[in-house]
Coordinates of C-alpha atoms in Angstrom, one line a residue:
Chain A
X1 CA -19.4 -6.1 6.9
X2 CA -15.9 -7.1 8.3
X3 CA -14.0 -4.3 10.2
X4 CA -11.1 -2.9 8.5
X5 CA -8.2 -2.3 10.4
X6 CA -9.0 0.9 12.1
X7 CA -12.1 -0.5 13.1
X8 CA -10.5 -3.4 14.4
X9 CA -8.3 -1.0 16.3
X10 CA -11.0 0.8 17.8
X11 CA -13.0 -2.3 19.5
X12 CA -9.6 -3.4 20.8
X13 CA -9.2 -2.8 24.7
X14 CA -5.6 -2.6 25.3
X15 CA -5.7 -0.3 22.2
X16 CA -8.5 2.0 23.3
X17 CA -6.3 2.3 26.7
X18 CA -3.0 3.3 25.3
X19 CA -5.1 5.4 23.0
X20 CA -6.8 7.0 25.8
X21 CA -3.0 7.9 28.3
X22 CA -1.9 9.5 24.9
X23 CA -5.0 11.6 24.4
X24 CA -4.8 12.8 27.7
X25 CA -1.6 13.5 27.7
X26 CA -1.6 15.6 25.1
X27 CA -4.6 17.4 26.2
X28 CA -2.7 18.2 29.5
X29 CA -0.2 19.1 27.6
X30 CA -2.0 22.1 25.7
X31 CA -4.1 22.9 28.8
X32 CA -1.0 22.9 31.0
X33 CA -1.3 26.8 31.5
X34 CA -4.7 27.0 32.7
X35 CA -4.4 23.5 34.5
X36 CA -1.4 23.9 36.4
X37 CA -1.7 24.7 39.9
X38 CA 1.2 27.0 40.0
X39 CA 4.1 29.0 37.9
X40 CA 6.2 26.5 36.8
X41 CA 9.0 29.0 36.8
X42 CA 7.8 30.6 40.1
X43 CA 10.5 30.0 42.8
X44 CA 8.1 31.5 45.5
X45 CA 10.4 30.9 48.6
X46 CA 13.4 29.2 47.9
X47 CA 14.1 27.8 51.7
X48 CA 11.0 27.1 53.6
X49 CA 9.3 25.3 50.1
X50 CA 12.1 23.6 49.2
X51 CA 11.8 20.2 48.8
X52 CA 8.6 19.9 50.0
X53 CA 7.1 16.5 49.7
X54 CA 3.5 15.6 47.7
X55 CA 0.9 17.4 49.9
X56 CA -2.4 18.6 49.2
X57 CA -0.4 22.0 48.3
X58 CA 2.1 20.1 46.0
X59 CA 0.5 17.1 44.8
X60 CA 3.9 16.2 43.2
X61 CA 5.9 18.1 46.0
X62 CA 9.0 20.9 45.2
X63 CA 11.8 20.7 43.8
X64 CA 15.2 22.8 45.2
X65 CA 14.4 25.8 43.4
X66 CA 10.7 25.6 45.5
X67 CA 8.6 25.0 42.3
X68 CA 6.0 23.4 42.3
X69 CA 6.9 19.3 40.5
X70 CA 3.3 18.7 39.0
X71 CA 3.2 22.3 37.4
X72 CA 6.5 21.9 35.8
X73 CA 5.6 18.2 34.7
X74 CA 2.5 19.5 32.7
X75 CA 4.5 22.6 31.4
X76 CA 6.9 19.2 30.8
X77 CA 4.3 17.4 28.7
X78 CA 3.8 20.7 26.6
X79 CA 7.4 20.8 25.5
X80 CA 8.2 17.3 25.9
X81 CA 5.2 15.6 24.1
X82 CA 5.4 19.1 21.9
X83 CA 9.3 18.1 20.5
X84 CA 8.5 14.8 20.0
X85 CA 5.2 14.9 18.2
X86 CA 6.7 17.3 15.9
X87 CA 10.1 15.1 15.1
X88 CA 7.9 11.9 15.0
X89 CA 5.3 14.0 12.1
X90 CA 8.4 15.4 10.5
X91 CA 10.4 11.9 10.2
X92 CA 7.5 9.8 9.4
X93 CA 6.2 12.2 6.5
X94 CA 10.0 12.5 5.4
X95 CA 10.4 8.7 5.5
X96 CA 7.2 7.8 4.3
X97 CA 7.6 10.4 0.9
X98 CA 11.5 9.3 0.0
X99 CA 10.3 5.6 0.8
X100 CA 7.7 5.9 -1.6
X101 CA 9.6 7.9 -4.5
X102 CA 12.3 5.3 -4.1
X103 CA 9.8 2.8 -5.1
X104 CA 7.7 4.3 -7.3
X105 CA 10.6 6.3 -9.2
X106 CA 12.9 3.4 -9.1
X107 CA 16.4 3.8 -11.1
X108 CA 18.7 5.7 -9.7
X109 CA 15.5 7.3 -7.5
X110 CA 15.6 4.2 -5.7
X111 CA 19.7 3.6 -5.4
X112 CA 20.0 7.3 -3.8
X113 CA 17.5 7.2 -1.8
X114 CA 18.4 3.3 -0.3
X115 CA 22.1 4.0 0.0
X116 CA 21.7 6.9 2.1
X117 CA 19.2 4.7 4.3
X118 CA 21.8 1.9 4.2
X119 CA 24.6 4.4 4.9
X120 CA 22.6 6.5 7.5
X121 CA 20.8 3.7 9.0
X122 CA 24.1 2.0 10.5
X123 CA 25.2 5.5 13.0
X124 CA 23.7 5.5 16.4
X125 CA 21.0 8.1 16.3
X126 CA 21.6 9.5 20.0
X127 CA 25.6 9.9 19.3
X128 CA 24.7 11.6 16.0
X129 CA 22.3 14.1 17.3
X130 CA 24.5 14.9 21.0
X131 CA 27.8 15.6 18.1
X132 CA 25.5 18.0 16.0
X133 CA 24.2 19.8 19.2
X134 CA 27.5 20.0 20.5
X135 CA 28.8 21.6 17.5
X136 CA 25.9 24.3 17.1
X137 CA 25.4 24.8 21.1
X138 CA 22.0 24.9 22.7
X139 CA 18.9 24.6 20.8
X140 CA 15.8 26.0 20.5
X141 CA 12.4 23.4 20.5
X142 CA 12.1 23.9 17.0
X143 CA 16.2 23.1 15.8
X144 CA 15.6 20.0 17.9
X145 CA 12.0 18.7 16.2
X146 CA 14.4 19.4 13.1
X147 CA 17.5 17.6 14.5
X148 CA 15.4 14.6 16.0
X149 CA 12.4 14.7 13.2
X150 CA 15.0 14.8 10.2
X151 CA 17.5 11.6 11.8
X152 CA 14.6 9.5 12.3
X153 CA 12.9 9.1 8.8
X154 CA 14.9 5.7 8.1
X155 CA 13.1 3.1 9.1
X156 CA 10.1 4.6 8.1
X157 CA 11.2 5.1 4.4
X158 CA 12.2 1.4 4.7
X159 CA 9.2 -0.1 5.4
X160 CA 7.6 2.3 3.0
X161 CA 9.6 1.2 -0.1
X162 CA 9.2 -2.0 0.8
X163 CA 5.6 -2.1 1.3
X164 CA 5.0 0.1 -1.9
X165 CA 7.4 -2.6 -4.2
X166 CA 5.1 -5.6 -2.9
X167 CA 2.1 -3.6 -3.9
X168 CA 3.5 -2.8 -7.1
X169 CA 3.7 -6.2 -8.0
X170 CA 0.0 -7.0 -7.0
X171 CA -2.6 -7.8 -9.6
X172 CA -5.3 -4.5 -8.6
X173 CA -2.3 -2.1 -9.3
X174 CA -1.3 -4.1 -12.4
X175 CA -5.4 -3.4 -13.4
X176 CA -4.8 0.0 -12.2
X177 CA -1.9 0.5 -14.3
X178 CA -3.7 -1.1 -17.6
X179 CA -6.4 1.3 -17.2
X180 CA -3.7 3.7 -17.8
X181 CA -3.8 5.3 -14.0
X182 CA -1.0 7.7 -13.6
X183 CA 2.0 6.8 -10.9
X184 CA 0.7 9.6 -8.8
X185 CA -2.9 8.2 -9.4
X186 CA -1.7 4.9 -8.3
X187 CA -0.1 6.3 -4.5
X188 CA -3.0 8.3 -3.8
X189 CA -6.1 6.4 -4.5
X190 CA -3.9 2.6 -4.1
X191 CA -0.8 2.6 -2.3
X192 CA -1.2 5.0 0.1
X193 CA -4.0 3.9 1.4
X194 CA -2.6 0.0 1.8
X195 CA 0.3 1.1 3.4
X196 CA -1.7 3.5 6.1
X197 CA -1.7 1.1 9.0
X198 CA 2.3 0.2 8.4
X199 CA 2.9 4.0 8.2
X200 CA 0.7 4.3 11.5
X201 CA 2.5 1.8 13.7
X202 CA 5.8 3.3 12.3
X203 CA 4.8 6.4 13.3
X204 CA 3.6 5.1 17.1
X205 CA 6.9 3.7 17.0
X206 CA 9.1 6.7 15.9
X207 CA 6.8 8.5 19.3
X208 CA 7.7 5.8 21.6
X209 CA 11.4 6.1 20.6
X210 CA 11.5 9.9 20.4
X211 CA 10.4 10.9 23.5
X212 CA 13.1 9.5 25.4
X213 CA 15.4 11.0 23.2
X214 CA 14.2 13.9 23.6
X215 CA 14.1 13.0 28.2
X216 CA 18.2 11.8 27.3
X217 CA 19.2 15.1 25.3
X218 CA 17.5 17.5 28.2
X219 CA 19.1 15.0 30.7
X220 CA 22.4 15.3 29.8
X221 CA 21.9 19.0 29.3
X222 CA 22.0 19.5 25.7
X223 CA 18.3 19.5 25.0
X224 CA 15.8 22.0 26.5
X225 CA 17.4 24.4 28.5
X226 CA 16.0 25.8 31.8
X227 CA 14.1 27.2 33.4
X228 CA 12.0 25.9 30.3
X229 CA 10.7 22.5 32.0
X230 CA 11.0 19.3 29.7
X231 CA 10.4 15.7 31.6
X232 CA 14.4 15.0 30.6
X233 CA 15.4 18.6 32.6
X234 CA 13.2 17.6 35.5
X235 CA 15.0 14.5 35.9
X236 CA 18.0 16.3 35.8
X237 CA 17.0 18.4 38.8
X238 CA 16.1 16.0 40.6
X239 CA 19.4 13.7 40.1
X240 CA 21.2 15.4 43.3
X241 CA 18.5 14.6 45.5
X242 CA 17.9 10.8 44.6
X243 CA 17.6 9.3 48.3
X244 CA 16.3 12.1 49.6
X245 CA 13.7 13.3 46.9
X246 CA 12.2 10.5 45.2
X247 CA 9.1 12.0 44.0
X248 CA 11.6 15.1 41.3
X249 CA 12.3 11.6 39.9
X250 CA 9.5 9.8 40.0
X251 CA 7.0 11.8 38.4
X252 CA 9.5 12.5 35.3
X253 CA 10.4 9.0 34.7
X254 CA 6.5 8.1 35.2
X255 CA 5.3 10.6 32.4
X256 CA 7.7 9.0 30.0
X257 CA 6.8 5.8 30.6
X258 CA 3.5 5.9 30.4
X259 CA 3.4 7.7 27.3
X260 CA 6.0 5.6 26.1
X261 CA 4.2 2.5 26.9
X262 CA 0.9 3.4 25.4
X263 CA 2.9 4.2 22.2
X264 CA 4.1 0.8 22.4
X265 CA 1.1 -0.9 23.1
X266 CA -0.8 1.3 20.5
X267 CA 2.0 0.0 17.7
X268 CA 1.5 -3.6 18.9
X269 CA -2.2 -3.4 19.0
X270 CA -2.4 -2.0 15.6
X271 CA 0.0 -5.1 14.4
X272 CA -2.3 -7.1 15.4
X273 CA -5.4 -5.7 13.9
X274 CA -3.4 -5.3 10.4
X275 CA -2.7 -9.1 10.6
X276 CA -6.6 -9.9 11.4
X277 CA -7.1 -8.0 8.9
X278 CA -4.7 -9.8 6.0
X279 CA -6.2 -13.2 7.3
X280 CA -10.0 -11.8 6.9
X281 CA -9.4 -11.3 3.4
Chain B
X1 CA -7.3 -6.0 -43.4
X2 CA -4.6 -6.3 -40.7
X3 CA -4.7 -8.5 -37.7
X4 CA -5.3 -6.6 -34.9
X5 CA -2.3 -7.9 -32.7
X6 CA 0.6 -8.7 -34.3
X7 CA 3.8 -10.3 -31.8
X8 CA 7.0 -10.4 -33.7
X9 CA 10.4 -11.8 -31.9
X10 CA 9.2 -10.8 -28.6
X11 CA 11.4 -11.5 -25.4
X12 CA 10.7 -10.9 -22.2
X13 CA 13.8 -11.4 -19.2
X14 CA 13.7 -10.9 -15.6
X15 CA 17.7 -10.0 -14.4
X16 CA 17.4 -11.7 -11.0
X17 CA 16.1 -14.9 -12.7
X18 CA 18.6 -14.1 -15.2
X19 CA 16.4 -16.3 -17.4
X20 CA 14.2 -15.9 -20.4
X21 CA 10.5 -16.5 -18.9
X22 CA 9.7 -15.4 -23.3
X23 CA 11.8 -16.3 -25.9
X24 CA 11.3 -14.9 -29.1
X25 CA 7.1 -15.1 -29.6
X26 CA 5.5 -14.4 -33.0
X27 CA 2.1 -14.3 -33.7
X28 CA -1.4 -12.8 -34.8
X29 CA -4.6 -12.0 -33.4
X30 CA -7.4 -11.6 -35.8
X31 CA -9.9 -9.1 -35.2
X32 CA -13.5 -10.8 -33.3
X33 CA -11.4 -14.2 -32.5
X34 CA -10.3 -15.7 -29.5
X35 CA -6.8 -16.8 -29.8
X36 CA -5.9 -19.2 -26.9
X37 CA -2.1 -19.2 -25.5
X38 CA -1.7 -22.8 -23.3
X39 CA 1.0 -23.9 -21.4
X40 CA 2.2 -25.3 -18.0
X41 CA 2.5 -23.2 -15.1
X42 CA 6.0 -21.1 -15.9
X43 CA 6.2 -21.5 -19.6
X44 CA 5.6 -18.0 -20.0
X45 CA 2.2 -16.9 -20.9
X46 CA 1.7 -14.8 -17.9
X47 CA 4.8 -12.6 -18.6
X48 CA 3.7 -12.2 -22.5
X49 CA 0.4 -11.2 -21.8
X50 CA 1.1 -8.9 -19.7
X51 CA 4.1 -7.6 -22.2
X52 CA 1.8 -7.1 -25.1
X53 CA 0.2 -4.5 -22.6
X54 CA 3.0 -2.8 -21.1
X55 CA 2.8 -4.1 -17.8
X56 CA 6.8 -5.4 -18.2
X57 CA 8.9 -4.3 -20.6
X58 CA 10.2 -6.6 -23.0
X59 CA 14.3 -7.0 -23.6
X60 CA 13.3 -7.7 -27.5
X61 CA 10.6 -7.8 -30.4
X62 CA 8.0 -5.7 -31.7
X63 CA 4.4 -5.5 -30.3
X64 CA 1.8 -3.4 -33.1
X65 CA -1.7 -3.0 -32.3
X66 CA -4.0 -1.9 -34.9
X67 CA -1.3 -1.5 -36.9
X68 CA 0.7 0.9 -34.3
X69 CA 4.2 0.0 -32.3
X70 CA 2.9 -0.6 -29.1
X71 CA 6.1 -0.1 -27.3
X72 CA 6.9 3.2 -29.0
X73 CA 3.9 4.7 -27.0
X74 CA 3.8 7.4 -25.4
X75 CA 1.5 10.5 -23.8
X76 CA -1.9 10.5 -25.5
X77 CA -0.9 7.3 -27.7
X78 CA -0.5 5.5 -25.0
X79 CA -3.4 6.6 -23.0
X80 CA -5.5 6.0 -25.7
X81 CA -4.2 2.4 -26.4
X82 CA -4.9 1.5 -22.5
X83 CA -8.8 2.4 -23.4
X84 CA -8.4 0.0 -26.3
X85 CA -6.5 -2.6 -25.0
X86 CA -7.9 -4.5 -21.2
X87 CA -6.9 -7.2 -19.1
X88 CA -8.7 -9.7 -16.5
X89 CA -6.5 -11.7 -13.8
X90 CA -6.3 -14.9 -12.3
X91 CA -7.3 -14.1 -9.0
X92 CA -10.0 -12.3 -8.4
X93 CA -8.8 -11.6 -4.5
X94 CA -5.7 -10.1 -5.6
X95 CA -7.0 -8.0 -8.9
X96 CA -9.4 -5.5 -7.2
X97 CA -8.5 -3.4 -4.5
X98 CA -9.8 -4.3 -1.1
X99 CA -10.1 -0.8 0.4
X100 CA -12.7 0.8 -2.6
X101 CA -15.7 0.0 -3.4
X102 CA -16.8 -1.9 -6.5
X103 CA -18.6 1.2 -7.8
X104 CA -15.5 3.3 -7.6
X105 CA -13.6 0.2 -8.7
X106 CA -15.3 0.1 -12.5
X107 CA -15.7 3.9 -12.7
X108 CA -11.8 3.8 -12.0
X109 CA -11.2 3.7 -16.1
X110 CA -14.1 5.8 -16.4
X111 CA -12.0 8.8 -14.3
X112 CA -9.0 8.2 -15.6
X113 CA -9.9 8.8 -19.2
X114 CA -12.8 11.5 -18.2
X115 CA -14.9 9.8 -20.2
X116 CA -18.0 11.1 -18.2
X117 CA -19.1 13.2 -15.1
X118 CA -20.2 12.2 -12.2
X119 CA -24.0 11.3 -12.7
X120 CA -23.9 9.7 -15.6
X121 CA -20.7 7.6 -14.8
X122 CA -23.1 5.9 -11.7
X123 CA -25.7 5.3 -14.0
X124 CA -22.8 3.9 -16.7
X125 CA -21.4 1.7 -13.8
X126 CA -24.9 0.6 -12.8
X127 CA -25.3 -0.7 -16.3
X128 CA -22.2 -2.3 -16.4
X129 CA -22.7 -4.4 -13.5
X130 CA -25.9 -4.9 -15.0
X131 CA -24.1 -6.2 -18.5
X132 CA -21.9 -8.8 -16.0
X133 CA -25.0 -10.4 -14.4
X134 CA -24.5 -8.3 -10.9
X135 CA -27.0 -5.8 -9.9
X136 CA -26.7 -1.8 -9.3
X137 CA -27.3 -1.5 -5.5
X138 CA -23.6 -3.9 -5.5
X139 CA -21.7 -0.6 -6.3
X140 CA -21.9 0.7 -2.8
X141 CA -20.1 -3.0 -1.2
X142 CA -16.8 -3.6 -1.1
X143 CA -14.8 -6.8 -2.9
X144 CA -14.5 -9.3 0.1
X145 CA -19.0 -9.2 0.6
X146 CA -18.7 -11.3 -3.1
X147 CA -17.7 -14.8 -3.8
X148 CA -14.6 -15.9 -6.8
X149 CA -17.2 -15.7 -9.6
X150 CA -18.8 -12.5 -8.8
X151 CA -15.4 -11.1 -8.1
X152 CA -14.3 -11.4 -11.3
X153 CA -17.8 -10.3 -12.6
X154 CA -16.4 -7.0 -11.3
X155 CA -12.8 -7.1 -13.2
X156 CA -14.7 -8.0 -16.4
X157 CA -17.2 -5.1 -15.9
X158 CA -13.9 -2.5 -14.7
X159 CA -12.2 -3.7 -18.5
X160 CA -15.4 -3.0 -20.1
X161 CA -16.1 0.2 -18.6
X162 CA -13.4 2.2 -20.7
X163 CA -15.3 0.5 -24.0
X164 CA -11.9 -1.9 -24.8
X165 CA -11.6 -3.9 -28.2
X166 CA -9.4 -6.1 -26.8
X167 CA -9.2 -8.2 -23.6
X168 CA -6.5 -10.2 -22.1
X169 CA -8.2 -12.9 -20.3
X170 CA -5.1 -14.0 -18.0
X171 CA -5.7 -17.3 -16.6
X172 CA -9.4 -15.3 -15.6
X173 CA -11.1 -18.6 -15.1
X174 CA -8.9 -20.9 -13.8
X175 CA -9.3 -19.9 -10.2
X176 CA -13.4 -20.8 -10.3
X177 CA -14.8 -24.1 -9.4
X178 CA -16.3 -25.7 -12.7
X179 CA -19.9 -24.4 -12.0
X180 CA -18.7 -20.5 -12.0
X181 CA -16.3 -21.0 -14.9
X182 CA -18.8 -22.3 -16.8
X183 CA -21.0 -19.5 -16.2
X184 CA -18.2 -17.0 -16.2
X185 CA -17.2 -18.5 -19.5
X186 CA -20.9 -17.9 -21.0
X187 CA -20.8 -14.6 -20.3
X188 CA -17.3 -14.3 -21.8
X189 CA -19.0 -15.6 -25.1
X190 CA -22.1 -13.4 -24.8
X191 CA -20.0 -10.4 -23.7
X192 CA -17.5 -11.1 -27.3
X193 CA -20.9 -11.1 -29.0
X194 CA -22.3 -7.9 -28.1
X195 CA -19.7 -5.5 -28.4
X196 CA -17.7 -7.7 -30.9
X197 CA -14.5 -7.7 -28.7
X198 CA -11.1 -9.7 -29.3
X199 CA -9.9 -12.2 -27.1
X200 CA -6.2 -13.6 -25.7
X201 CA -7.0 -16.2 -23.6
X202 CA -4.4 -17.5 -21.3
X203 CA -5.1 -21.0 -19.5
X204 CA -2.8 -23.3 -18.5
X205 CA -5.4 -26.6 -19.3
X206 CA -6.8 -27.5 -22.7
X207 CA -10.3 -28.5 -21.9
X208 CA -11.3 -24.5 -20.6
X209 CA -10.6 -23.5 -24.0
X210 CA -12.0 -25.9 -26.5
X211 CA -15.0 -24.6 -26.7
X212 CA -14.3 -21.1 -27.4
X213 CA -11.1 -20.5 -28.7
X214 CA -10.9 -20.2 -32.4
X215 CA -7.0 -20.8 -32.3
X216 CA -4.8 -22.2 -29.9
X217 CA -0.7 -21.7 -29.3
X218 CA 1.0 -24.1 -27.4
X219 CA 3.5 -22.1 -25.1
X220 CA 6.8 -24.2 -23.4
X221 CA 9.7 -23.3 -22.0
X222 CA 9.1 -19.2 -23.4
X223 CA 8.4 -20.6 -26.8
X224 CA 5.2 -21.1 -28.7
X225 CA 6.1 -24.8 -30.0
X226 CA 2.6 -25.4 -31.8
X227 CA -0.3 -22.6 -33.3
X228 CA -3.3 -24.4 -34.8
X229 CA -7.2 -23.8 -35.3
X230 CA -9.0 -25.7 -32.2
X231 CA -10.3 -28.5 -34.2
X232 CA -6.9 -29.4 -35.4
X233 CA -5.2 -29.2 -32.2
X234 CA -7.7 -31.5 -30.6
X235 CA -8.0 -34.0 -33.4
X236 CA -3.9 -33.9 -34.4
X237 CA -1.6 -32.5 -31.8
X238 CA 2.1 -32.5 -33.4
X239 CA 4.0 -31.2 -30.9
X240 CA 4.6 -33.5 -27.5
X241 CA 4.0 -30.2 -25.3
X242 CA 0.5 -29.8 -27.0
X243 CA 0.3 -33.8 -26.2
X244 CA 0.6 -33.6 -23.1
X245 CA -1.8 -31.1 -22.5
X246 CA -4.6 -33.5 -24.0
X247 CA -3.2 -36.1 -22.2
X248 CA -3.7 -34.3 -19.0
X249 CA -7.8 -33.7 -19.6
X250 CA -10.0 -35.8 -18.1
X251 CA -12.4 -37.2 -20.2
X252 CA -15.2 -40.2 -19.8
X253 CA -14.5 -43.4 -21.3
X254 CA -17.1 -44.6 -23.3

């Protein structure tokens, strides 16, 4: 039997790699308190473990406050990796619903639902979420899953209409629709499942391009606000002490891309397989 | 008695073609016959077909079907006249989904309409496939494991699982080598036998229809330009459309 695509994704190297980084981050990321070596928030002597460089004490050194840089990066991960899982899960359900109302609904469905895209699509997301932070002040995790989740459903809904409207026209929904199958019987049991893989590497996608917003928002201080450690806050600690610090800057910046990367690689990847896929029919 | 399909006026547009792909269609379908529509590739025989079942709304005209206004239908009306009323594609790659398998891809109709529970609907879909020249065990594969033929094997025994009495046959042989067709057009006979169902049989080429069609309409340019019993067509083709299309079958000099 040929492999469908998430078969195709699962014998595929690169894929099982990136796969792999993500999975472990994440389980750092929920086992950080019992993991961590140290308090993340524990500033245990503020001048003779300041600074410190990576050691067998502090694999990842201190930072200026004496904390301990690989406890806060795995506290890090848990917010971090937390914020942006949520906002990639709330914009790719949100896209991924109006996309497919729009096509399904048509009429004037569809010509809200595209003119907002069209309207929303053209503002630069990072400007439009630093204005609304700066107007309601600091935010908790959750207003900024909400804030990030709910300005990054566009391109999702996108693809989604689109791919739904070429499956419309295809001859097993046209079957589908003779036998008199309902339009919600048609997205569950047809469209939904077609569109899957598209909705998978636009959701690898929205996680590659959240999580640095996420690192820029806490860089610039308008994200997560200390002593809460997020990989972007981290950075930020560690700007003063760039020639002299490397590894407060380091560490954060490696976290990101790495999980960036694999989210990259894990949207390429599943490309790919979709492709093989389309030809092996 | 009343023809079961009667076609009166009927236009179909498409806005961002701003053209008419039918142009005011009239015609009848008798009960038990097989009633032919031939034309060139874009003269409009796809789009009607699939009017006449409500897969594209027409700008114009009047569709009734055993003697109801098909395009009035609504709620249980309508329901009920997709049960009655079933269609087979062209191509058998694009016409059945590639992620379900075939056993949950004839029981589909079978679900929709609740027509029966869970046991019995295998056994009903293991003697469909049966009915199509497949075998049972091919319920648990999925599409792509079967060649063209046997592909549309499975569309034909998806239509026939909601017990239709009418079939649109769109263009549903004319993506099989001649072999399969003729086969596939065998069992097209033998199926019309059984369960006395009625036919509209979309080809674009004259010789697939000859031998079963009882009438055939010529279709060019969104227009039906010549309706004739098969015999007469062959024999005395008036209309240079319905000329061409002879013209255009191979046959062996003698």
């Amino acid at each position: 039997m040929a492999a469908n695509t998430w078969q195709r994704l699962l014998a595929d190297r690169p894929a099982r790699i990136a796969g792999g980084v993500l999975s472990a981050a994440a389980i750092a990321a929920v086992l950080a308190p019992w993991i961590s070596p140290y308090d993340p928030t524990l500033q245990p002597d503020p001048v003779a473990l300041r600074l410190v460089a990576p050691s067998w004490h502090h694999l990842f050194g201190t930072d200026p406050f004496s904390r301990d840089v690989l406890s806060r990066i795995l506290h890090g991960a848990r917010v971090s990796l937390g914020v942006a899982a949520g906002a990639m899960l709330l914009s790719v359900t949100l896209g991924a619903a109006l996309g497919a109302l729009a096509a399904v609904m048509g009429g004037w469905v569809d010509s809200i639902v595209s003119g907002l895209v069209d309207v929303l699509i053209a503002m630069p997301r990072l400007l439009v979420v630093i204005a609304l932070v700066a107007t309601f002040g600091a935010l908790s995790p959750w207003w900024l899953i909400v804030l990030i989740g709910g300005s990054g459903w566009l391109t999702t809904a996108r693809i989604v209409r689109a791919e739904f409207r070429d499956h419309l026209q295809r001859e097993y929904v046209l079957a589908a629709r003779a036998l008199g199958a309902s339009r919600w019987r048609l997205v569950w049991r047809h469209l939904l499942p077609a569109v899957a893989p598209q909705v998978a590497v636009a959701a690898a996608l929205a996680l590659a391009a959240v999580i640095p917003l996420e690192a820029a928002l806490s860089f610039v201080g308008l994200g997560i606000q200390p002593p809460l450690p997020s990989w972007g806050n981290i950075l930020l600690d560690g700007t003063d002490y760039l020639t002299s610090a490397w590894w407060l800057v380091v560490f954060p910046i490696a976290a990101v891309t790495l999980t960036v990367g694999s989210a990259l690689v894990l949207a390429d990847r599943l490309r790919t397989a979709i492709a093989g896929e389309e030809r092996a029919r | 008695m009343t023809a079961l399909l009667e076609v009166r006026d009927l236009v179909v547009e498409y806005p961002a073609a701003a053209a008419r792909a039918v142009d005011g269609v009239s015609f009848d379908i008798e009960r038990g016959e097989t009633f032919a529509l031939v034309g060139e590739s874009g003269s409009g025989k796809t789009s009607l077909g699939r009017a006449i079942l409500r897969l594209v709304a027409p700008a114009a005209g009047r569709v009734h079907f055993d003697g109801a206004d098909v395009l009035a239908l609504t709620g249980d009306a309508l329901r009920q006249f997709r049960r009655r009323a079933q269609v087979v594609f062209q191509d058998p790659k694009a016409s059945l989904d590639p992620r379900m398998r075939v056993g949950d891809i004839v029981r589909e109709g079978i679900d929709i309409h609740a027509l029966l529970q869970r046991p019995s609907g295998d056994l009903r879909v293991a003697h469909l496939l049966e009915e199509v020249g497949l075998s049972a065990s091919d319920a648990s594969r999925f599409p792509h494991e079967f060649s063209g033929g046997e592909r549309q094997r499975i569309a034909i025994a998806r239509a026939l699982a909601v017990e239709p009495e009418f079939l649109v046959l769109d263009e549903a042989v004319s993506a099989l080598d001649v072999l399969v067709r003729q086969q596939v057009l065998d069992l097209l006979a033998e199926l019309q036998a059984r369960r006395a169902l009625t036919y509209l049989f979309i080809a674009h080429d004259l010789a697939v229809v000859e031998r079963i069609a009882t009438r055939v309409a010529v279709m060019h340019q969104g227009r039906i330009v010549e309706c004739a019993p098969t015999h007469q067509l062959f024999s005395a083709p008036a209309s240079p459309a319905a000329q061409a299309l002879l013209a255009a079958i191979p046959r062996i000099p003698w």
